[in-house]
mmCIF file with all atom_site columns, C-alpha atoms in Angstrom:
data_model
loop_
_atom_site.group_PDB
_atom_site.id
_atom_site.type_symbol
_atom_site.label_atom_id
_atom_site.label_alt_id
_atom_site.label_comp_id
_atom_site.label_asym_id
_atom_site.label_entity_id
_atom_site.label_seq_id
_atom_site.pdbx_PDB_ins_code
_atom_site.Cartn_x
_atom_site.Cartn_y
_atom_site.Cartn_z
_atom_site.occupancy
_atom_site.B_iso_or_equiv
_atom_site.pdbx_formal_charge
_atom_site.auth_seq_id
_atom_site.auth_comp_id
_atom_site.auth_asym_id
_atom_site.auth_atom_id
_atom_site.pdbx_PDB_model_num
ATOM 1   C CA . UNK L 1 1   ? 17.035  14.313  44.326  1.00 79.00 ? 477 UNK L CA 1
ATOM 2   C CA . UNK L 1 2   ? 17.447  17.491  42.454  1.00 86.00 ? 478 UNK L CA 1
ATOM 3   C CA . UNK L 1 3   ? 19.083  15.609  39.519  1.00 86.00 ? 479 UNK L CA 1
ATOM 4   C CA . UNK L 1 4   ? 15.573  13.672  39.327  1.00 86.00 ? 480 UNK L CA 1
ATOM 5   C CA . UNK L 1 5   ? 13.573  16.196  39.178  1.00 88.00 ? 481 UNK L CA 1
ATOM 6   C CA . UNK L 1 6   ? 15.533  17.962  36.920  1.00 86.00 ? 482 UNK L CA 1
ATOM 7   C CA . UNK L 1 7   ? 15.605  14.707  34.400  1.00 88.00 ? 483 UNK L CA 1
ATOM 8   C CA . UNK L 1 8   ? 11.702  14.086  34.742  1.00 86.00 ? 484 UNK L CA 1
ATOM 9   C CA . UNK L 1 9   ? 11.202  17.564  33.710  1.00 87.00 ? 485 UNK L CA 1
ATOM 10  C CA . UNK L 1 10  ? 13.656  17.635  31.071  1.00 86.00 ? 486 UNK L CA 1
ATOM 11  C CA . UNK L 1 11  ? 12.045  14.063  30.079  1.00 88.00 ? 487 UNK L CA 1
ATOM 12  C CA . UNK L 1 12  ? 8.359   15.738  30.369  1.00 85.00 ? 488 UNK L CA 1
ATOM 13  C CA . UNK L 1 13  ? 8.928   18.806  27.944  1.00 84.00 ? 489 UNK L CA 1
ATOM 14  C CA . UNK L 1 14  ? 10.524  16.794  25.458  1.00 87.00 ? 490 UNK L CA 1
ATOM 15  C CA . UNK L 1 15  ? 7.607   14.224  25.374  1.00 87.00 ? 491 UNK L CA 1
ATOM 16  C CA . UNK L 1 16  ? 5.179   17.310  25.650  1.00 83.00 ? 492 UNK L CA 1
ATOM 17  C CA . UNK L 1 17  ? 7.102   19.021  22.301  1.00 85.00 ? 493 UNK L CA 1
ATOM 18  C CA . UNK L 1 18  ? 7.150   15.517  20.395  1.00 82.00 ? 494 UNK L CA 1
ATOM 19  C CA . UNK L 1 19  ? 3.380   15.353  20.766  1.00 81.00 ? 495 UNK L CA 1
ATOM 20  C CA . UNK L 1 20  ? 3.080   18.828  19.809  1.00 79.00 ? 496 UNK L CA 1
ATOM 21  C CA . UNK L 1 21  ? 4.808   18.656  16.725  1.00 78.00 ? 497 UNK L CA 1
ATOM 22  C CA . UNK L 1 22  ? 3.496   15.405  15.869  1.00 77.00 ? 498 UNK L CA 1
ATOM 23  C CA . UNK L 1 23  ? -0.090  16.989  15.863  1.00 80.00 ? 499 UNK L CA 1
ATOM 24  C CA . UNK L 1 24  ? 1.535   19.647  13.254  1.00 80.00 ? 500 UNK L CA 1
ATOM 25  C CA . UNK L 1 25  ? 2.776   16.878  10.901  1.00 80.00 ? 501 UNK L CA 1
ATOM 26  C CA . UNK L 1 26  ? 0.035   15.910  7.862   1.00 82.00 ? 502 UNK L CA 1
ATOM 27  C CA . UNK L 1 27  ? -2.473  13.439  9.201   1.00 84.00 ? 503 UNK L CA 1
ATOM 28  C CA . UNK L 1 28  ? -2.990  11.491  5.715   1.00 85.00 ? 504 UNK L CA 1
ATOM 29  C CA . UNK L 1 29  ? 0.021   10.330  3.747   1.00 89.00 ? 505 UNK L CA 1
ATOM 30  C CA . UNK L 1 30  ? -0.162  8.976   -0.253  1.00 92.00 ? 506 UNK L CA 1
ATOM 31  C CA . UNK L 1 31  ? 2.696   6.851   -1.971  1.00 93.00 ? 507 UNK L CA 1
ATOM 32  C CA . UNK L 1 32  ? 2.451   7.037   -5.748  1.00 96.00 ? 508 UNK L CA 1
ATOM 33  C CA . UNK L 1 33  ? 4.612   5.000   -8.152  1.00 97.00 ? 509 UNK L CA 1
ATOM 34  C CA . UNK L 1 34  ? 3.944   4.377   -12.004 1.00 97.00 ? 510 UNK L CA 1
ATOM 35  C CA . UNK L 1 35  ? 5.128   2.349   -15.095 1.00 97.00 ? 511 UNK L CA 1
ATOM 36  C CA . UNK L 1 36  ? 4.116   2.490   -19.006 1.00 97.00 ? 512 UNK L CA 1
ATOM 37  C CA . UNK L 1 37  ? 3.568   -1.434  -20.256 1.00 96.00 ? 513 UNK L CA 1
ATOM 38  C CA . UNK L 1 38  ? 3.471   -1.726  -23.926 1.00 96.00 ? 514 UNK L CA 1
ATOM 39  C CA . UNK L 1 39  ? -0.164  -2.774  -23.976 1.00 95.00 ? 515 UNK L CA 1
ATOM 40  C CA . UNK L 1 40  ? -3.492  -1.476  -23.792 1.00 96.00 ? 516 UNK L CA 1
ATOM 41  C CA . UNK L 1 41  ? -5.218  -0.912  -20.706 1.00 96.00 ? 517 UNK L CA 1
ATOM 42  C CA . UNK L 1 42  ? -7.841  -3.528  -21.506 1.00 95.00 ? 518 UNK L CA 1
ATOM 43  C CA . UNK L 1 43  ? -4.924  -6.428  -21.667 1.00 95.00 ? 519 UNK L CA 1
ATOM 44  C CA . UNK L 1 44  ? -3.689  -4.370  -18.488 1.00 97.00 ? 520 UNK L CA 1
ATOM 45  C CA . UNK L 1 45  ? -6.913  -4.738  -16.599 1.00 97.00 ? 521 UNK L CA 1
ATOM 46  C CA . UNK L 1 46  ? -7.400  -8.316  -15.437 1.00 97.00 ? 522 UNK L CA 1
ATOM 47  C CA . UNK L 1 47  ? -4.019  -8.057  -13.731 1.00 96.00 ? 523 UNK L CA 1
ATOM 48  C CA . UNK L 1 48  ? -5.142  -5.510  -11.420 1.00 97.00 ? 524 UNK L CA 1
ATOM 49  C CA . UNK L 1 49  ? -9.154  -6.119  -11.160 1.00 97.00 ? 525 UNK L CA 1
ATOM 50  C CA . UNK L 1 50  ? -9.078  -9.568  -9.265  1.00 95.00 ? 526 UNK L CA 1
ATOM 51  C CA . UNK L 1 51  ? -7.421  -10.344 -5.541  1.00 95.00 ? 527 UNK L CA 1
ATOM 52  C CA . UNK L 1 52  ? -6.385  -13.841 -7.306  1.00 94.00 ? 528 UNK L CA 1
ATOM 53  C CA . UNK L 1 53  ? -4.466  -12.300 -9.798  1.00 93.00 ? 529 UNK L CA 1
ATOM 54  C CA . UNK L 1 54  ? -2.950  -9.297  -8.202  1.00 92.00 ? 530 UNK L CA 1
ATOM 55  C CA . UNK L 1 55  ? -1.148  -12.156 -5.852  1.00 90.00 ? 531 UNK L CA 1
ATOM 56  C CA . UNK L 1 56  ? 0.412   -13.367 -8.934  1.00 91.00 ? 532 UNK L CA 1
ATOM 57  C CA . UNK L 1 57  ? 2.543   -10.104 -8.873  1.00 93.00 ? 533 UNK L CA 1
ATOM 58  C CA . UNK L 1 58  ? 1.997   -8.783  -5.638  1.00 91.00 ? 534 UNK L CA 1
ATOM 59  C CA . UNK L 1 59  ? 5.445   -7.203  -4.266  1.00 90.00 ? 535 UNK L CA 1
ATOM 60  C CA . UNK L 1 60  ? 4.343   -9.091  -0.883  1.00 85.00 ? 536 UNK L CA 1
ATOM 61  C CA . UNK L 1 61  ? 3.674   -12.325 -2.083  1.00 84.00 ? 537 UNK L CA 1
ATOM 62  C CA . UNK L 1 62  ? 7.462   -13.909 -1.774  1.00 82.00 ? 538 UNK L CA 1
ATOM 63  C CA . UNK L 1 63  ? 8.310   -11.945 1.452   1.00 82.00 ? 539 UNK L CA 1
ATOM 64  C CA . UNK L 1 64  ? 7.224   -14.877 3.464   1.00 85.00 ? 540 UNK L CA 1
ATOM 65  C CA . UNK L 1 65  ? 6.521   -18.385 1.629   1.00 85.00 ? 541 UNK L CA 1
ATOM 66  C CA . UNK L 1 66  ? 4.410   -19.365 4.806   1.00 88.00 ? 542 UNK L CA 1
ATOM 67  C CA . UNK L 1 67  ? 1.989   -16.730 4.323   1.00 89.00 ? 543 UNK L CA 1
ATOM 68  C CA . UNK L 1 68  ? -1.781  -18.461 4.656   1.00 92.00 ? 544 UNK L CA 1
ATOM 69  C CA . UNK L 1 69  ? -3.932  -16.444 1.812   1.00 92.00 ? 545 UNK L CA 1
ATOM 70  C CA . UNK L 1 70  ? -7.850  -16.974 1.649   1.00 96.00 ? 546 UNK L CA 1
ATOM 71  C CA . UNK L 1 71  ? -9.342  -15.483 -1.290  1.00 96.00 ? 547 UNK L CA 1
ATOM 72  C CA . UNK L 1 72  ? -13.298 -14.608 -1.518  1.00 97.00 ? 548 UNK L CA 1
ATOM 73  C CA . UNK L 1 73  ? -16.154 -13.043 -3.501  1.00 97.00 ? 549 UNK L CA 1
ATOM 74  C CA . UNK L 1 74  ? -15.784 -13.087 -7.399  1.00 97.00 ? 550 UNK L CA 1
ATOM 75  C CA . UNK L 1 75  ? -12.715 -13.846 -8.933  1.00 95.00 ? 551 UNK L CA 1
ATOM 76  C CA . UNK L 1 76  ? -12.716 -10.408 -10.871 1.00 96.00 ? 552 UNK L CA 1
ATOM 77  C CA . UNK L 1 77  ? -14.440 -6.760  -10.036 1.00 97.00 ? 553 UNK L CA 1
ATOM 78  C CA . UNK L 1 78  ? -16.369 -5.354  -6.859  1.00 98.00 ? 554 UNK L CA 1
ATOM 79  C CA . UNK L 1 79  ? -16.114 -7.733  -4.004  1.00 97.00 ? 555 UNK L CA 1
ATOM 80  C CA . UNK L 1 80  ? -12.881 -9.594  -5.167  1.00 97.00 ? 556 UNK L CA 1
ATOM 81  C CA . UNK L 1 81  ? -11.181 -10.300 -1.718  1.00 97.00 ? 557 UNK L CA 1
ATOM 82  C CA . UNK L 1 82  ? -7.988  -11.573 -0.323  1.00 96.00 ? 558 UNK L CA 1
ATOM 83  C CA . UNK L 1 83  ? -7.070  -12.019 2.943   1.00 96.00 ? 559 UNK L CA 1
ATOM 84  C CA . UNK L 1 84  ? -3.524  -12.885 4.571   1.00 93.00 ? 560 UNK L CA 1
ATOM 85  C CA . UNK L 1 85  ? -2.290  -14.117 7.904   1.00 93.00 ? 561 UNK L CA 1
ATOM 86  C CA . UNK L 1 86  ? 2.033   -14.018 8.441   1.00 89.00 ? 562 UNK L CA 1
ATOM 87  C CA . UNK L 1 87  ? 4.272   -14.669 11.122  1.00 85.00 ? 563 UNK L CA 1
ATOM 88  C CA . UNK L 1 88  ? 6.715   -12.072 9.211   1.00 83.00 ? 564 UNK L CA 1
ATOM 89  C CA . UNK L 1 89  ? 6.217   -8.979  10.561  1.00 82.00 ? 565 UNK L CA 1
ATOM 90  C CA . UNK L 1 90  ? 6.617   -7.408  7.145   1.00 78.00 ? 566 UNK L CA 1
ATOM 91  C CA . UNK L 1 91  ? 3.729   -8.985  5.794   1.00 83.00 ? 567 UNK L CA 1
ATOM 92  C CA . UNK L 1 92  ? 1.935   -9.267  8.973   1.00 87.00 ? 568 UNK L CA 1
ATOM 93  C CA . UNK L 1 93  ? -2.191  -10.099 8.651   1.00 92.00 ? 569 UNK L CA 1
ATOM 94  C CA . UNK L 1 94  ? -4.867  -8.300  7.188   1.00 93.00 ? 570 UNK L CA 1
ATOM 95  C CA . UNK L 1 95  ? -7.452  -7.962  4.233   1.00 96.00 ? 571 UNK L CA 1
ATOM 96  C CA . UNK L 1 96  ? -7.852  -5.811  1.120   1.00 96.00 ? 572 UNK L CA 1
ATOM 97  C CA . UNK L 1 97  ? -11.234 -5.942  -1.157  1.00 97.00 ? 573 UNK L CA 1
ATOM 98  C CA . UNK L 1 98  ? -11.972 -4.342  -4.359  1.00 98.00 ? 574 UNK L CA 1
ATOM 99  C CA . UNK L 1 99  ? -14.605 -1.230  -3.696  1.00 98.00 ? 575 UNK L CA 1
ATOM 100 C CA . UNK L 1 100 ? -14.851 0.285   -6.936  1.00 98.00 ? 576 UNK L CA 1
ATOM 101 C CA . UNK L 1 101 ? -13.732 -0.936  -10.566 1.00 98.00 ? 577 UNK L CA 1
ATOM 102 C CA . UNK L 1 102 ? -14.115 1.229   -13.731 1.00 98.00 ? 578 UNK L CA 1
ATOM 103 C CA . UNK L 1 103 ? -12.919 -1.153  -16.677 1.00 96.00 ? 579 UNK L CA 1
ATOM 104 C CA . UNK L 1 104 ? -10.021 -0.562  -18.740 1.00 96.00 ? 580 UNK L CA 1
ATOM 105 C CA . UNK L 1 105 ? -9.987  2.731   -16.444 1.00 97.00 ? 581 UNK L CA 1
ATOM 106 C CA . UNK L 1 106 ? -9.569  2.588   -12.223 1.00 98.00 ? 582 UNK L CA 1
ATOM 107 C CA . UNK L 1 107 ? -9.885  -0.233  -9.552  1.00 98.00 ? 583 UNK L CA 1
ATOM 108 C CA . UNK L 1 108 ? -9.871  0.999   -6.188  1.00 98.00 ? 584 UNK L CA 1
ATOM 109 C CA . UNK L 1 109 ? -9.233  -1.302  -3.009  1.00 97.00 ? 585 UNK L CA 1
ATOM 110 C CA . UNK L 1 110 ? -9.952  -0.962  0.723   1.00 98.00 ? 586 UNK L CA 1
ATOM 111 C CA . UNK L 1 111 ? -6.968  -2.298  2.837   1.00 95.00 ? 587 UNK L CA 1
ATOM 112 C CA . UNK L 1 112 ? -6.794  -3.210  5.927   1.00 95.00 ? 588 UNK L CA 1
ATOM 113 C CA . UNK L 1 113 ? -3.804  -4.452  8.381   1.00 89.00 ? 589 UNK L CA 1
ATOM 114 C CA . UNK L 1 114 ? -5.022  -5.331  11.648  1.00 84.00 ? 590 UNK L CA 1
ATOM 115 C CA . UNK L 1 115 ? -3.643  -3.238  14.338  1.00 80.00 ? 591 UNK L CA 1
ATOM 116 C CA . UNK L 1 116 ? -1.623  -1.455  11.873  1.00 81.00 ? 592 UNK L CA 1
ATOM 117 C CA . UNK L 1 117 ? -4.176  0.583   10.644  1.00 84.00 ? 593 UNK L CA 1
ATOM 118 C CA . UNK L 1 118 ? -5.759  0.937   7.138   1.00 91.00 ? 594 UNK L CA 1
ATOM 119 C CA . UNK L 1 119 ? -5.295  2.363   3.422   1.00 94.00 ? 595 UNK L CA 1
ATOM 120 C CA . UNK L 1 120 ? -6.907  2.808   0.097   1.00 97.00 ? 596 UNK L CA 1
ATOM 121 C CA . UNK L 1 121 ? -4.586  1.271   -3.008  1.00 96.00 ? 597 UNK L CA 1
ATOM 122 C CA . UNK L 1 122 ? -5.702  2.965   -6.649  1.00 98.00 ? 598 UNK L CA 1
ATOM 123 C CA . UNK L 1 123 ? -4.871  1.875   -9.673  1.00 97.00 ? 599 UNK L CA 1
ATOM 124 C CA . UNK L 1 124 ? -5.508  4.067   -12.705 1.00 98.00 ? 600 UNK L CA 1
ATOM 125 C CA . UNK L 1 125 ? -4.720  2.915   -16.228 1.00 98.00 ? 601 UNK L CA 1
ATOM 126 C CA . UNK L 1 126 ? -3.538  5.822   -18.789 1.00 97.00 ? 602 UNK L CA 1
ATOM 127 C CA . UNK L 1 127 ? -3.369  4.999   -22.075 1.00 95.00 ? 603 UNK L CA 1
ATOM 128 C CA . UNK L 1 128 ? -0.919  6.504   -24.156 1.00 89.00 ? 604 UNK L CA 1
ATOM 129 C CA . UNK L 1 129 ? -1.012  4.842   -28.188 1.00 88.00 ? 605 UNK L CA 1
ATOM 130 C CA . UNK L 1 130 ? -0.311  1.627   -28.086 1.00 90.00 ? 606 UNK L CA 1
ATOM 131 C CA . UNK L 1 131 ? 1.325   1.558   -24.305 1.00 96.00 ? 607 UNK L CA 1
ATOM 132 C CA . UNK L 1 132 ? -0.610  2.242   -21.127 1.00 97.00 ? 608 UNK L CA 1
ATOM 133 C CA . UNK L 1 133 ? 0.477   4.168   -18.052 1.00 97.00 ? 609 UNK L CA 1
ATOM 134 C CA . UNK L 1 134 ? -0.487  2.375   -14.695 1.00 97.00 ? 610 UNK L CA 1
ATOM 135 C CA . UNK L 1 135 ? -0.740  4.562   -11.590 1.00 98.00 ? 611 UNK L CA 1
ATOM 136 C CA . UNK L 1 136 ? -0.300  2.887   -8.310  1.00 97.00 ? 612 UNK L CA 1
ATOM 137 C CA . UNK L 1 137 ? -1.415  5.426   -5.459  1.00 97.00 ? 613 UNK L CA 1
ATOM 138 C CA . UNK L 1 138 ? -2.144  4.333   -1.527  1.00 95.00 ? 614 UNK L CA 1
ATOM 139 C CA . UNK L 1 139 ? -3.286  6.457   0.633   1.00 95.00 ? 615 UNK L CA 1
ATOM 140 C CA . UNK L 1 140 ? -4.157  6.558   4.838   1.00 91.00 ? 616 UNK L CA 1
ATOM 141 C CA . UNK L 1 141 ? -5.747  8.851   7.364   1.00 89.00 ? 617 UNK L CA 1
ATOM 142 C CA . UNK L 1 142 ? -4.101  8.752   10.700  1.00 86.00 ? 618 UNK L CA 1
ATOM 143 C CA . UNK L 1 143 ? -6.525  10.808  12.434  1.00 86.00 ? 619 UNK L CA 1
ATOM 144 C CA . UNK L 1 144 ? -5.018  12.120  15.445  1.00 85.00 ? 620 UNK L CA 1
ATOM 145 C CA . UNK L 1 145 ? -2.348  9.179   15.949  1.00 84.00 ? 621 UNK L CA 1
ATOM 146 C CA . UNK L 1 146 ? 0.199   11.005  16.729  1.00 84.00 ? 622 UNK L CA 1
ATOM 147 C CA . UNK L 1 147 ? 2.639   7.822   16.521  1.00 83.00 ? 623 UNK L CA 1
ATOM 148 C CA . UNK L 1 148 ? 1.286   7.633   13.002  1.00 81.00 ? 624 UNK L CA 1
ATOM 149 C CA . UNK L 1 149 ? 1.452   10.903  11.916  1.00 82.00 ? 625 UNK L CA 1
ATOM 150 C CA . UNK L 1 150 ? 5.726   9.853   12.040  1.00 82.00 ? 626 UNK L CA 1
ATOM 151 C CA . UNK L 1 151 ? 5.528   6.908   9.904   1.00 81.00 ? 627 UNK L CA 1
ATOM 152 C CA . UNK L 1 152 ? 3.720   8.964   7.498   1.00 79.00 ? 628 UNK L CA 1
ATOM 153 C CA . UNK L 1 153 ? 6.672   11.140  6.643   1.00 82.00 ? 629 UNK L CA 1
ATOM 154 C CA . UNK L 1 154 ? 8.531   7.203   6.027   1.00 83.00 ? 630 UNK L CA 1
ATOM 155 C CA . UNK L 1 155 ? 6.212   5.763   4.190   1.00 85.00 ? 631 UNK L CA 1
ATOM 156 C CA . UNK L 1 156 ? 7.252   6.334   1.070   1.00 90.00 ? 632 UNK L CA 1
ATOM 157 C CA . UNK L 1 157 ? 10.515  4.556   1.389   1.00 89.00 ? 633 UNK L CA 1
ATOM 158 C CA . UNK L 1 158 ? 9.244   2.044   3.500   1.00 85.00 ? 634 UNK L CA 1
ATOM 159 C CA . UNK L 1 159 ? 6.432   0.705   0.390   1.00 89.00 ? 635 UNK L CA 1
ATOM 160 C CA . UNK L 1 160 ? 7.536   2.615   -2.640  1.00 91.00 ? 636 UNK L CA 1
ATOM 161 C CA . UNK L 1 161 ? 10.237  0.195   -3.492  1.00 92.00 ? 637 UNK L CA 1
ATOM 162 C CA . UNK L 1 162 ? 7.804   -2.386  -3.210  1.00 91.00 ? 638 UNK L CA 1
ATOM 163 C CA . UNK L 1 163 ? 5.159   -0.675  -4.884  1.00 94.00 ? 639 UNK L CA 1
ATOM 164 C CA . UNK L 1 164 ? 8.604   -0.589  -7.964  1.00 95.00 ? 640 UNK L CA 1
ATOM 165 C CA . UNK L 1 165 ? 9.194   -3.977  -7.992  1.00 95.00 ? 641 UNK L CA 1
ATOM 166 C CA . UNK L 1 166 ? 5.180   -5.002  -8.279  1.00 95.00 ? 642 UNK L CA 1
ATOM 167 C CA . UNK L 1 167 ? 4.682   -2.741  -10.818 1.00 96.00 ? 643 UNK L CA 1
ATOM 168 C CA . UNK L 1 168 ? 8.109   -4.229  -12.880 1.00 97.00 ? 644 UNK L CA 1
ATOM 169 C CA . UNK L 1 169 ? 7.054   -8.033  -12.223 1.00 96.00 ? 645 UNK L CA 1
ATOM 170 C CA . UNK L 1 170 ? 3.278   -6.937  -13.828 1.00 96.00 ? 646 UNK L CA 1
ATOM 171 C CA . UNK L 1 171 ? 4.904   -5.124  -16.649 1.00 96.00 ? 647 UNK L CA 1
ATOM 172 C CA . UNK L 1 172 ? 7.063   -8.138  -17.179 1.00 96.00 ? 648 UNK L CA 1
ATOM 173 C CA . UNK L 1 173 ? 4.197   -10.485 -16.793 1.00 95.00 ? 649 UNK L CA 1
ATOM 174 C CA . UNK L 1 174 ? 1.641   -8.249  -19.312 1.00 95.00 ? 650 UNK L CA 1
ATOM 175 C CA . UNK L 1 175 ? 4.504   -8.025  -22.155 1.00 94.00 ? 651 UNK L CA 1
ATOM 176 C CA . UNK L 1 176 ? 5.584   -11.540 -21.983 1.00 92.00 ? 652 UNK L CA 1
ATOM 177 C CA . UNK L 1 177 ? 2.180   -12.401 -22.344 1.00 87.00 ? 653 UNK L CA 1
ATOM 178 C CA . UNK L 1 178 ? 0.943   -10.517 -25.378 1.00 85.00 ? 654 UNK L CA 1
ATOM 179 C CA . UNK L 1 179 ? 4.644   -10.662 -26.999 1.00 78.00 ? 655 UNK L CA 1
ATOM 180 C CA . UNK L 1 180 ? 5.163   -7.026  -26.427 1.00 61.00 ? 656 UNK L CA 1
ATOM 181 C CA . UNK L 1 181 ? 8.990   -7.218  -25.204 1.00 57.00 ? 657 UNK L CA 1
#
């Protein structure tokens, strides 16, 4: 009986200390990844302002081949939406809408992933001469989810390869486009 007691308490304090410290870790997270594509940011822009064609290089879109997507609002700008639905728990379901779009300069996007929580994707075009820098920033809030808070100090690894490969199948896409290569 001792031995119990003993165990719960050991079992207690360590659950006590991993909540404590996981109220000390940030509460907000950002993943940033970039890539310079020999164009200029207005040949740049149409990939990234429109739900319909972000999915034609979206990182996420060949994870699962049995993804459902619904796309709605205009096809380009403020209001472009896509939603997704997955039985792959890597792609999961969820929604993400263009908020804000600044042509030739920012497009910013609400996300959302169902019970996962929720984001905010940037994209910022930089142009330098004849190329253009593209920024690709997400960032969350996890509030006082403690659970969260953990998966923040991941994150990076767990999308920023992702967030690489998008950004290298849109470069490849712009340049083979315009002739650029």
């Amino acid at each position: 009986m001792a031995l119990a007691r003993l165990i719960f308490r050991v079992l207690l304090v360590l659950l006590i200390l991993l909540a404590v410290i996981g109220m000390l870790l940030p509460s907000s997270a950002r993943v940033e990844r970039s890539i310079v594509i020999d164009a200029p940011a207005e040949t740049i822009f149409p990939y990234i302002n429109g739900m319909r064609a972000f999915h034609a290089w979206s990182p996420w879109s060949d994870v699962d081949p049995q993804t459902q997507y619904r796309f709605e609002g205009p096809a380009q700008g403020v209001g472009s939406r896509m939603v997704w639905q997955s039985g792959d728990d890597q792609v999961g379901y969820g929604s993400q809408e263009i908020t804000a779009s600044v042509a030739n300069q920012r497009v910013d996007m609400q996300l959302e992933f169902g019970d996962k929580g929720d984001g905010r994707a940037t994209f910022l075009l930089e142009p330098d001469g004849a190329s253009t820098r593209l920024r690709w920033q997400f960032d969350t809030d996890f509030g006082w989810d403690v659970f969260g808070r953990y998966v923040g100090l991941m994150l990076d690894n767990m999308i920023g390869t992702a967030y690489n490969k998008g950004l290298r199948t849109l470069k490849t896409q712009v340049e083979e486009a315009t002739g650029a290569q």
